[in-house]
């Protein structure tokens, strides 16, 4: 058993070190850590400095927060996240979102690496998450209600339509294609079999990954607005040429991460504070 992170205490440490209250919390997925170079006057706090935060065990997930500014907007940028497949508790997976909210972030922007199922979602493309399919067979909220979160949060619009429109405007301006799609979250850590991908396609999934849905759920339970982007790093199992491995996911994260980075840099100042 891991000790559950102490959310208030973690928020206090981040506020004390960072000296500002972030309005936007950005979570960077596998291979997307390069985006942290876009934060002005960053103060770094490693996960290991926060009570109850275990070190992340996944290569490509740095495990740290940066507090600083993108343009004039105060941001909390999180490199690395906790996944249920690491064997940590739901409280640990949820903790970074709760810490961001305790600090004052009203908007949560999530990014992830995902496999493309729909035919246009080829490696290197970016998808704006329109809706989620939770195929992790559990809710991150199971257990006692935390703080002022809702017991039965509404998930009829997991991602905020007005913020999605802002993201689409920023993409249009930058000349970046940003198709909408449905993100399916599976438990992992193994990649899917081709039969599972066919089942996911039939269920309406456009892309598949192993994160994000728990964070969206926690954010919605706490009344935060959410935006989420999938960086397509590979064709899903059975749809591409060869087998899948984490190195491939990381390589595309590095390459196409730059496109998503530029998009986020343009978008953040347009988000409501
Ligand atoms: N499946 C699940 N998770 C992923 C994939 C995938 O194909 N690519 C990146 N993360």
PDB file of C-alpha atoms and ligand atoms in Angstrom:
ATOM      1  CA  UNK A   1       0.000   0.000   0.000  1.00  0.00           C
ATOM      2  CA  UNK A   2       1.193   3.496  -0.822  1.00  0.00           C
ATOM      3  CA  UNK A   3       0.402   6.358   1.543  1.00  0.00           C
ATOM      4  CA  UNK A   4      -2.233   8.563  -0.074  1.00  0.00           C
ATOM      5  CA  UNK A   5      -0.845  11.994  -0.978  1.00  0.00           C
ATOM      6  CA  UNK A   6      -1.858  14.745   1.451  1.00  0.00           C
ATOM      7  CA  UNK A   7      -3.473  17.141  -0.995  1.00  0.00           C
ATOM      8  CA  UNK A   8      -3.638  20.313   1.150  1.00  0.00           C
ATOM      9  CA  UNK A   9      -0.091  19.892   2.367  1.00  0.00           C
ATOM     10  CA  UNK A  10       1.165  19.363  -1.215  1.00  0.00           C
ATOM     11  CA  UNK A  11      -0.696  22.470  -2.394  1.00  0.00           C
ATOM     12  CA  UNK A  12       0.812  24.502   0.455  1.00  0.00           C
ATOM     13  CA  UNK A  13       4.345  23.438  -0.524  1.00  0.00           C
ATOM     14  CA  UNK A  14       3.744  24.279  -4.192  1.00  0.00           C
ATOM     15  CA  UNK A  15       2.284  27.679  -3.308  1.00  0.00           C
ATOM     16  CA  UNK A  16       5.138  28.479  -0.966  1.00  0.00           C
ATOM     17  CA  UNK A  17       7.807  27.525  -3.504  1.00  0.00           C
ATOM     18  CA  UNK A  18       6.072  28.772  -6.652  1.00  0.00           C
ATOM     19  CA  UNK A  19       4.724  32.011  -5.198  1.00  0.00           C
ATOM     20  CA  UNK A  20       1.669  32.140  -7.445  1.00  0.00           C
ATOM     21  CA  UNK A  21      -1.761  30.617  -7.808  1.00  0.00           C
ATOM     22  CA  UNK A  22      -2.026  28.861 -11.183  1.00  0.00           C
ATOM     23  CA  UNK A  23      -5.279  29.268 -13.093  1.00  0.00           C
ATOM     24  CA  UNK A  24      -4.560  26.513 -15.586  1.00  0.00           C
ATOM     25  CA  UNK A  25      -3.187  23.059 -14.811  1.00  0.00           C
ATOM     26  CA  UNK A  26      -1.527  21.339 -17.781  1.00  0.00           C
ATOM     27  CA  UNK A  27      -0.679  17.638 -17.663  1.00  0.00           C
ATOM     28  CA  UNK A  28       1.963  16.400 -20.092  1.00  0.00           C
ATOM     29  CA  UNK A  29       1.842  12.761 -21.154  1.00  0.00           C
ATOM     30  CA  UNK A  30       4.494  10.324 -22.416  1.00  0.00           C
ATOM     31  CA  UNK A  31       7.231  12.020 -24.402  1.00  0.00           C
ATOM     32  CA  UNK A  32       5.572  15.445 -24.162  1.00  0.00           C
ATOM     33  CA  UNK A  33       7.864  16.780 -21.452  1.00  0.00           C
ATOM     34  CA  UNK A  34       9.545  19.112 -24.003  1.00  0.00           C
ATOM     35  CA  UNK A  35       6.632  21.456 -23.560  1.00  0.00           C
ATOM     36  CA  UNK A  36       7.920  22.500 -20.156  1.00  0.00           C
ATOM     37  CA  UNK A  37      10.581  24.582 -21.958  1.00  0.00           C
ATOM     38  CA  UNK A  38       7.753  26.996 -22.814  1.00  0.00           C
ATOM     39  CA  UNK A  39       7.133  27.969 -19.168  1.00  0.00           C
ATOM     40  CA  UNK A  40       8.550  31.374 -18.164  1.00  0.00           C
ATOM     41  CA  UNK A  41      10.416  31.767 -14.833  1.00  0.00           C
ATOM     42  CA  UNK A  42       9.695  28.159 -13.852  1.00  0.00           C
ATOM     43  CA  UNK A  43      10.004  26.906 -10.289  1.00  0.00           C
ATOM     44  CA  UNK A  44      10.409  23.140 -10.224  1.00  0.00           C
ATOM     45  CA  UNK A  45       9.025  20.847  -7.547  1.00  0.00           C
ATOM     46  CA  UNK A  46       9.756  17.121  -7.904  1.00  0.00           C
ATOM     47  CA  UNK A  47       6.982  14.648  -7.023  1.00  0.00           C
ATOM     48  CA  UNK A  48       9.417  13.217  -4.473  1.00  0.00           C
ATOM     49  CA  UNK A  49       9.264  16.521  -2.511  1.00  0.00           C
ATOM     50  CA  UNK A  50       5.511  16.178  -1.963  1.00  0.00           C
ATOM     51  CA  UNK A  51       4.172  14.075   0.934  1.00  0.00           C
ATOM     52  CA  UNK A  52       2.679  10.801  -0.277  1.00  0.00           C
ATOM     53  CA  UNK A  53       3.665  11.247  -3.936  1.00  0.00           C
ATOM     54  CA  UNK A  54       5.537   8.136  -5.084  1.00  0.00           C
ATOM     55  CA  UNK A  55       8.184   8.481  -7.814  1.00  0.00           C
ATOM     56  CA  UNK A  56       6.684   7.682 -11.244  1.00  0.00           C
ATOM     57  CA  UNK A  57       7.938   4.392 -12.599  1.00  0.00           C
ATOM     58  CA  UNK A  58       7.319   4.981 -16.311  1.00  0.00           C
ATOM     59  CA  UNK A  59      10.105   5.958 -18.689  1.00  0.00           C
ATOM     60  CA  UNK A  60       9.260   9.289 -20.357  1.00  0.00           C
ATOM     61  CA  UNK A  61       7.343  10.529 -17.319  1.00  0.00           C
ATOM     62  CA  UNK A  62       9.590  12.955 -15.447  1.00  0.00           C
ATOM     63  CA  UNK A  63       7.536  13.244 -12.250  1.00  0.00           C
ATOM     64  CA  UNK A  64       7.620  16.951 -11.457  1.00  0.00           C
ATOM     65  CA  UNK A  65       5.594  20.131 -11.370  1.00  0.00           C
ATOM     66  CA  UNK A  66       6.658  23.469 -12.830  1.00  0.00           C
ATOM     67  CA  UNK A  67       4.999  26.645 -11.618  1.00  0.00           C
ATOM     68  CA  UNK A  68       5.391  29.669 -13.820  1.00  0.00           C
ATOM     69  CA  UNK A  69       3.731  31.560 -16.637  1.00  0.00           C
ATOM     70  CA  UNK A  70       2.832  30.936 -20.248  1.00  0.00           C
ATOM     71  CA  UNK A  71       2.373  34.439 -21.673  1.00  0.00           C
ATOM     72  CA  UNK A  72       0.624  36.176 -18.731  1.00  0.00           C
ATOM     73  CA  UNK A  73      -1.265  33.164 -17.471  1.00  0.00           C
ATOM     74  CA  UNK A  74      -0.094  31.536 -14.238  1.00  0.00           C
ATOM     75  CA  UNK A  75       0.203  27.813 -14.908  1.00  0.00           C
ATOM     76  CA  UNK A  76       0.949  24.564 -13.139  1.00  0.00           C
ATOM     77  CA  UNK A  77       2.657  22.231 -15.604  1.00  0.00           C
ATOM     78  CA  UNK A  78       2.827  18.587 -14.600  1.00  0.00           C
ATOM     79  CA  UNK A  79       5.290  16.275 -16.356  1.00  0.00           C
ATOM     80  CA  UNK A  80       4.352  12.707 -15.662  1.00  0.00           C
ATOM     81  CA  UNK A  81       1.293  11.239 -14.018  1.00  0.00           C
ATOM     82  CA  UNK A  82       0.254   8.152 -12.082  1.00  0.00           C
ATOM     83  CA  UNK A  83      -1.550   5.309 -13.818  1.00  0.00           C
ATOM     84  CA  UNK A  84      -3.712   2.619 -12.259  1.00  0.00           C
ATOM     85  CA  UNK A  85      -1.476   0.028 -13.960  1.00  0.00           C
ATOM     86  CA  UNK A  86       1.448   1.092 -11.767  1.00  0.00           C
ATOM     87  CA  UNK A  87      -0.395  -0.500  -8.861  1.00  0.00           C
ATOM     88  CA  UNK A  88      -0.904   2.779  -7.005  1.00  0.00           C
ATOM     89  CA  UNK A  89      -4.242   3.562  -5.376  1.00  0.00           C
ATOM     90  CA  UNK A  90      -7.007   5.641  -6.966  1.00  0.00           C
ATOM     91  CA  UNK A  91      -6.184   8.430  -4.464  1.00  0.00           C
ATOM     92  CA  UNK A  92      -2.690   8.658  -5.896  1.00  0.00           C
ATOM     93  CA  UNK A  93      -3.912   8.766  -9.511  1.00  0.00           C
ATOM     94  CA  UNK A  94      -6.358  11.518  -8.535  1.00  0.00           C
ATOM     95  CA  UNK A  95      -3.992  13.508  -6.311  1.00  0.00           C
ATOM     96  CA  UNK A  96      -2.297  15.761  -8.902  1.00  0.00           C
ATOM     97  CA  UNK A  97      -5.699  17.006 -10.119  1.00  0.00           C
ATOM     98  CA  UNK A  98      -6.850  17.649  -6.555  1.00  0.00           C
ATOM     99  CA  UNK A  99      -3.608  19.479  -5.769  1.00  0.00           C
ATOM    100  CA  UNK A 100      -4.023  21.686  -8.869  1.00  0.00           C
ATOM    101  CA  UNK A 101      -7.586  22.491  -7.844  1.00  0.00           C
ATOM    102  CA  UNK A 102      -6.554  23.247  -4.251  1.00  0.00           C
ATOM    103  CA  UNK A 103      -4.005  25.694  -5.671  1.00  0.00           C
ATOM    104  CA  UNK A 104      -6.703  27.513  -7.626  1.00  0.00           C
ATOM    105  CA  UNK A 105      -6.660  25.944 -11.111  1.00  0.00           C
ATOM    106  CA  UNK A 106     -10.165  26.108 -12.548  1.00  0.00           C
ATOM    107  CA  UNK A 107      -9.176  24.617 -15.875  1.00  0.00           C
ATOM    108  CA  UNK A 108      -7.443  21.293 -16.421  1.00  0.00           C
ATOM    109  CA  UNK A 109      -5.743  20.623 -19.770  1.00  0.00           C
ATOM    110  CA  UNK A 110      -4.749  16.994 -20.246  1.00  0.00           C
ATOM    111  CA  UNK A 111      -2.521  15.468 -22.894  1.00  0.00           C
ATOM    112  CA  UNK A 112      -1.803  11.836 -23.554  1.00  0.00           C
ATOM    113  CA  UNK A 113      -0.201   9.469 -26.016  1.00  0.00           C
ATOM    114  CA  UNK A 114      -2.731   7.260 -27.759  1.00  0.00           C
ATOM    115  CA  UNK A 115      -3.114   4.668 -30.464  1.00  0.00           C
ATOM    116  CA  UNK A 116      -5.187   5.709 -33.475  1.00  0.00           C
ATOM    117  CA  UNK A 117      -8.226   3.579 -34.309  1.00  0.00           C
ATOM    118  CA  UNK A 118     -10.123   5.844 -36.728  1.00  0.00           C
ATOM    119  CA  UNK A 119      -8.474   5.804 -40.154  1.00  0.00           C
ATOM    120  CA  UNK A 120      -7.452   9.494 -40.202  1.00  0.00           C
ATOM    121  CA  UNK A 121      -5.702   9.239 -36.822  1.00  0.00           C
ATOM    122  CA  UNK A 122      -2.232   8.371 -38.052  1.00  0.00           C
ATOM    123  CA  UNK A 123       1.001   8.692 -36.041  1.00  0.00           C
ATOM    124  CA  UNK A 124       1.890  12.335 -35.509  1.00  0.00           C
ATOM    125  CA  UNK A 125      -1.682  13.634 -35.585  1.00  0.00           C
ATOM    126  CA  UNK A 126      -3.389  15.347 -32.664  1.00  0.00           C
ATOM    127  CA  UNK A 127      -6.990  14.626 -31.633  1.00  0.00           C
ATOM    128  CA  UNK A 128      -9.188  16.898 -29.544  1.00  0.00           C
ATOM    129  CA  UNK A 129     -11.010  14.658 -27.071  1.00  0.00           C
ATOM    130  CA  UNK A 130     -14.739  15.118 -27.498  1.00  0.00           C
ATOM    131  CA  UNK A 131     -15.950  12.356 -25.195  1.00  0.00           C
ATOM    132  CA  UNK A 132     -14.516   9.475 -23.177  1.00  0.00           C
ATOM    133  CA  UNK A 133     -15.125   5.760 -22.879  1.00  0.00           C
ATOM    134  CA  UNK A 134     -14.076   4.388 -19.513  1.00  0.00           C
ATOM    135  CA  UNK A 135     -13.030   0.792 -20.163  1.00  0.00           C
ATOM    136  CA  UNK A 136     -10.853   0.575 -17.058  1.00  0.00           C
ATOM    137  CA  UNK A 137     -13.734  -1.214 -15.320  1.00  0.00           C
ATOM    138  CA  UNK A 138     -13.511   1.001 -12.254  1.00  0.00           C
ATOM    139  CA  UNK A 139     -14.084   4.592 -11.268  1.00  0.00           C
ATOM    140  CA  UNK A 140     -11.320   6.617  -9.693  1.00  0.00           C
ATOM    141  CA  UNK A 141     -14.031   8.060  -7.412  1.00  0.00           C
ATOM    142  CA  UNK A 142     -15.026   4.747  -5.790  1.00  0.00           C
ATOM    143  CA  UNK A 143     -14.739   5.110  -2.021  1.00  0.00           C
ATOM    144  CA  UNK A 144     -15.521   7.991   0.308  1.00  0.00           C
ATOM    145  CA  UNK A 145     -16.312  11.371  -1.254  1.00  0.00           C
ATOM    146  CA  UNK A 146     -13.242  13.629  -1.178  1.00  0.00           C
ATOM    147  CA  UNK A 147     -13.554  17.260  -0.044  1.00  0.00           C
ATOM    148  CA  UNK A 148     -16.319  19.106  -1.873  1.00  0.00           C
ATOM    149  CA  UNK A 149     -16.433  16.711  -4.827  1.00  0.00           C
ATOM    150  CA  UNK A 150     -19.770  15.473  -6.052  1.00  0.00           C
ATOM    151  CA  UNK A 151     -20.847  11.913  -5.200  1.00  0.00           C
ATOM    152  CA  UNK A 152     -22.482  11.434  -8.617  1.00  0.00           C
ATOM    153  CA  UNK A 153     -20.801  13.845 -11.032  1.00  0.00           C
ATOM    154  CA  UNK A 154     -22.477  14.579 -14.347  1.00  0.00           C
ATOM    155  CA  UNK A 155     -20.443  13.278 -17.289  1.00  0.00           C
ATOM    156  CA  UNK A 156     -22.736  14.378 -20.103  1.00  0.00           C
ATOM    157  CA  UNK A 157     -20.039  16.810 -21.339  1.00  0.00           C
ATOM    158  CA  UNK A 158     -16.703  15.572 -19.933  1.00  0.00           C
ATOM    159  CA  UNK A 159     -14.774  18.122 -22.008  1.00  0.00           C
ATOM    160  CA  UNK A 160     -15.905  21.737 -22.016  1.00  0.00           C
ATOM    161  CA  UNK A 161     -17.558  22.759 -25.322  1.00  0.00           C
ATOM    162  CA  UNK A 162     -16.540  26.441 -25.051  1.00  0.00           C
ATOM    163  CA  UNK A 163     -12.904  25.527 -24.340  1.00  0.00           C
ATOM    164  CA  UNK A 164     -12.960  23.045 -27.230  1.00  0.00           C
ATOM    165  CA  UNK A 165     -14.072  25.856 -29.521  1.00  0.00           C
ATOM    166  CA  UNK A 166     -11.120  27.960 -28.285  1.00  0.00           C
ATOM    167  CA  UNK A 167      -8.755  25.051 -29.012  1.00  0.00           C
ATOM    168  CA  UNK A 168     -10.188  24.725 -32.506  1.00  0.00           C
ATOM    169  CA  UNK A 169      -9.757  28.448 -33.124  1.00  0.00           C
ATOM    170  CA  UNK A 170      -6.098  28.260 -31.996  1.00  0.00           C
ATOM    171  CA  UNK A 171      -5.534  25.238 -34.270  1.00  0.00           C
ATOM    172  CA  UNK A 172      -7.100  26.996 -37.242  1.00  0.00           C
ATOM    173  CA  UNK A 173      -4.892  30.023 -36.636  1.00  0.00           C
ATOM    174  CA  UNK A 174      -1.793  27.799 -36.460  1.00  0.00           C
ATOM    175  CA  UNK A 175      -2.794  25.758 -39.519  1.00  0.00           C
ATOM    176  CA  UNK A 176      -2.875  22.561 -37.422  1.00  0.00           C
ATOM    177  CA  UNK A 177      -5.485  19.903 -38.097  1.00  0.00           C
ATOM    178  CA  UNK A 178      -7.401  19.133 -34.893  1.00  0.00           C
ATOM    179  CA  UNK A 179     -10.064  16.491 -35.517  1.00  0.00           C
ATOM    180  CA  UNK A 180     -12.423  15.638 -32.660  1.00  0.00           C
ATOM    181  CA  UNK A 181     -12.712  12.084 -31.412  1.00  0.00           C
ATOM    182  CA  UNK A 182     -13.619   9.711 -28.630  1.00  0.00           C
ATOM    183  CA  UNK A 183     -10.832   8.569 -26.310  1.00  0.00           C
ATOM    184  CA  UNK A 184     -11.152   5.103 -24.807  1.00  0.00           C
ATOM    185  CA  UNK A 185      -9.176   4.415 -21.645  1.00  0.00           C
ATOM    186  CA  UNK A 186      -8.097   0.851 -20.964  1.00  0.00           C
ATOM    187  CA  UNK A 187      -6.335  -0.426 -17.866  1.00  0.00           C
ATOM    188  CA  UNK A 188      -3.090  -1.574 -19.481  1.00  0.00           C
ATOM    189  CA  UNK A 189      -0.172  -1.911 -19.059  1.00  0.00           C
ATOM    190  CA  UNK A 190      -0.215  -4.379 -21.934  1.00  0.00           C
ATOM    191  CA  UNK A 191      -1.149  -3.035 -25.344  1.00  0.00           C
ATOM    192  CA  UNK A 192      -4.425  -4.308 -26.766  1.00  0.00           C
ATOM    193  CA  UNK A 193      -4.948  -7.348 -28.946  1.00  0.00           C
ATOM    194  CA  UNK A 194      -6.337  -6.768 -32.475  1.00  0.00           C
ATOM    195  CA  UNK A 195      -9.666  -8.311 -31.376  1.00  0.00           C
ATOM    196  CA  UNK A 196      -9.898  -5.808 -28.531  1.00  0.00           C
ATOM    197  CA  UNK A 197      -9.275  -2.956 -30.953  1.00  0.00           C
ATOM    198  CA  UNK A 198     -12.083  -4.224 -33.206  1.00  0.00           C
ATOM    199  CA  UNK A 199     -14.359  -4.292 -30.147  1.00  0.00           C
ATOM    200  CA  UNK A 200     -13.292  -0.755 -29.194  1.00  0.00           C
ATOM    201  CA  UNK A 201     -13.964   0.476 -32.709  1.00  0.00           C
ATOM    202  CA  UNK A 202     -17.432  -1.078 -32.624  1.00  0.00           C
ATOM    203  CA  UNK A 203     -18.007   0.655 -29.282  1.00  0.00           C
ATOM    204  CA  UNK A 204     -17.285   4.024 -30.877  1.00  0.00           C
ATOM    205  CA  UNK A 205     -13.659   4.622 -29.844  1.00  0.00           C
ATOM    206  CA  UNK A 206     -11.450   6.700 -32.140  1.00  0.00           C
ATOM    207  CA  UNK A 207      -8.259   6.445 -30.077  1.00  0.00           C
ATOM    208  CA  UNK A 208      -7.078   4.316 -27.171  1.00  0.00           C
ATOM    209  CA  UNK A 209      -4.785   4.978 -24.217  1.00  0.00           C
ATOM    210  CA  UNK A 210      -4.162   4.122 -20.576  1.00  0.00           C
ATOM    211  CA  UNK A 211      -4.728   7.431 -18.791  1.00  0.00           C
ATOM    212  CA  UNK A 212      -6.757  10.662 -18.807  1.00  0.00           C
ATOM    213  CA  UNK A 213     -10.236   9.328 -18.001  1.00  0.00           C
ATOM    214  CA  UNK A 214      -9.525   9.124 -14.229  1.00  0.00           C
ATOM    215  CA  UNK A 215      -8.255  12.729 -14.266  1.00  0.00           C
ATOM    216  CA  UNK A 216     -11.219  13.984 -16.307  1.00  0.00           C
ATOM    217  CA  UNK A 217     -13.553  12.278 -13.823  1.00  0.00           C
ATOM    218  CA  UNK A 218     -11.883  13.785 -10.746  1.00  0.00           C
ATOM    219  CA  UNK A 219     -11.852  17.237 -12.338  1.00  0.00           C
ATOM    220  CA  UNK A 220     -15.548  17.071 -13.231  1.00  0.00           C
ATOM    221  CA  UNK A 221     -16.402  15.832  -9.735  1.00  0.00           C
ATOM    222  CA  UNK A 222     -14.702  18.969  -8.409  1.00  0.00           C
ATOM    223  CA  UNK A 223     -16.383  21.337 -10.879  1.00  0.00           C
ATOM    224  CA  UNK A 224     -13.317  22.076 -13.016  1.00  0.00           C
ATOM    225  CA  UNK A 225     -13.479  22.661 -16.769  1.00  0.00           C
ATOM    226  CA  UNK A 226     -11.545  20.165 -18.861  1.00  0.00           C
ATOM    227  CA  UNK A 227      -9.802  20.056 -22.223  1.00  0.00           C
ATOM    228  CA  UNK A 228      -7.931  16.980 -23.436  1.00  0.00           C
ATOM    229  CA  UNK A 229      -5.682  16.242 -26.394  1.00  0.00           C
ATOM    230  CA  UNK A 230      -4.425  12.885 -27.660  1.00  0.00           C
ATOM    231  CA  UNK A 231      -1.150  12.747 -29.468  1.00  0.00           C
ATOM    232  CA  UNK A 232      -1.432   9.777 -31.801  1.00  0.00           C
ATOM    233  CA  UNK A 233       1.838   7.872 -31.536  1.00  0.00           C
ATOM    234  CA  UNK A 234       0.928   4.663 -33.377  1.00  0.00           C
ATOM    235  CA  UNK A 235      -1.855   2.897 -35.213  1.00  0.00           C
ATOM    236  CA  UNK A 236      -3.672   0.733 -32.679  1.00  0.00           C
ATOM    237  CA  UNK A 237      -2.931  -2.972 -32.487  1.00  0.00           C
ATOM    238  CA  UNK A 238      -3.674  -4.884 -35.681  1.00  0.00           C
ATOM    239  CA  UNK A 239      -4.115  -1.703 -37.746  1.00  0.00           C
ATOM    240  CA  UNK A 240      -0.430  -0.909 -38.344  1.00  0.00           C
ATOM    241  CA  UNK A 241       2.377  -2.864 -39.897  1.00  0.00           C
ATOM    242  CA  UNK A 242       4.267  -4.343 -36.991  1.00  0.00           C
ATOM    243  CA  UNK A 243       4.086  -4.896 -33.260  1.00  0.00           C
ATOM    244  CA  UNK A 244       3.822  -2.111 -30.663  1.00  0.00           C
ATOM    245  CA  UNK A 245       6.395  -0.951 -28.174  1.00  0.00           C
ATOM    246  CA  UNK A 246       6.931   1.914 -25.752  1.00  0.00           C
ATOM    247  CA  UNK A 247       9.952   3.231 -27.732  1.00  0.00           C
ATOM    248  CA  UNK A 248       7.707   3.887 -30.742  1.00  0.00           C
ATOM    249  CA  UNK A 249       5.282   5.765 -28.498  1.00  0.00           C
ATOM    250  CA  UNK A 250       8.140   7.870 -27.114  1.00  0.00           C
ATOM    251  CA  UNK A 251       9.631   8.648 -30.553  1.00  0.00           C
ATOM    252  CA  UNK A 252       6.399  10.055 -31.921  1.00  0.00           C
ATOM    253  CA  UNK A 253       5.789  11.870 -28.645  1.00  0.00           C
ATOM    254  CA  UNK A 254       9.034  13.765 -29.192  1.00  0.00           C
ATOM    255  CA  UNK A 255       8.352  14.555 -32.860  1.00  0.00           C
ATOM    256  CA  UNK A 256       4.700  15.495 -32.845  1.00  0.00           C
ATOM    257  CA  UNK A 257       4.912  16.893 -29.326  1.00  0.00           C
ATOM    258  CA  UNK A 258       6.331  20.078 -30.849  1.00  0.00           C
ATOM    259  CA  UNK A 259       3.088  20.678 -32.820  1.00  0.00           C
ATOM    260  CA  UNK A 260       0.965  20.154 -29.740  1.00  0.00           C
ATOM    261  CA  UNK A 261       3.349  22.334 -27.708  1.00  0.00           C
ATOM    262  CA  UNK A 262       2.958  25.258 -30.096  1.00  0.00           C
ATOM    263  CA  UNK A 263      -0.820  24.824 -30.055  1.00  0.00           C
ATOM    264  CA  UNK A 264      -0.959  24.824 -26.250  1.00  0.00           C
ATOM    265  CA  UNK A 265       1.273  27.871 -26.013  1.00  0.00           C
ATOM    266  CA  UNK A 266      -1.145  29.766 -28.282  1.00  0.00           C
ATOM    267  CA  UNK A 267      -4.211  28.432 -26.479  1.00  0.00           C
ATOM    268  CA  UNK A 268      -3.325  28.954 -22.796  1.00  0.00           C
ATOM    269  CA  UNK A 269      -3.512  32.785 -22.850  1.00  0.00           C
ATOM    270  CA  UNK A 270      -6.988  32.515 -24.439  1.00  0.00           C
ATOM    271  CA  UNK A 271      -8.357  30.297 -21.644  1.00  0.00           C
ATOM    272  CA  UNK A 272     -10.555  31.883 -18.967  1.00  0.00           C
ATOM    273  CA  UNK A 273      -8.549  32.793 -15.843  1.00  0.00           C
TER     274      UNK A 273
HETATM  275  N1  LIG B   1      -2.769   1.545 -26.763  1.00  0.00           N
HETATM  276  C1  LIG B   1      -2.845   1.939 -25.487  1.00  0.00           C
HETATM  277  N2  LIG B   1      -2.156   2.977 -25.019  1.00  0.00           N
HETATM  278  C2  LIG B   1      -1.371   3.645 -25.868  1.00  0.00           C
HETATM  279  C3  LIG B   1      -1.234   3.266 -27.227  1.00  0.00           C
HETATM  280  C4  LIG B   1      -1.979   2.157 -27.700  1.00  0.00           C
HETATM  281  O1  LIG B   1      -1.923   1.764 -28.877  1.00  0.00           O
HETATM  282  N3  LIG B   1      -0.367   4.150 -27.794  1.00  0.00           N
HETATM  283  C5  LIG B   1       0.010   5.013 -26.823  1.00  0.00           C
HETATM  284  N4  LIG B   1      -0.581   4.712 -25.659  1.00  0.00           N
END
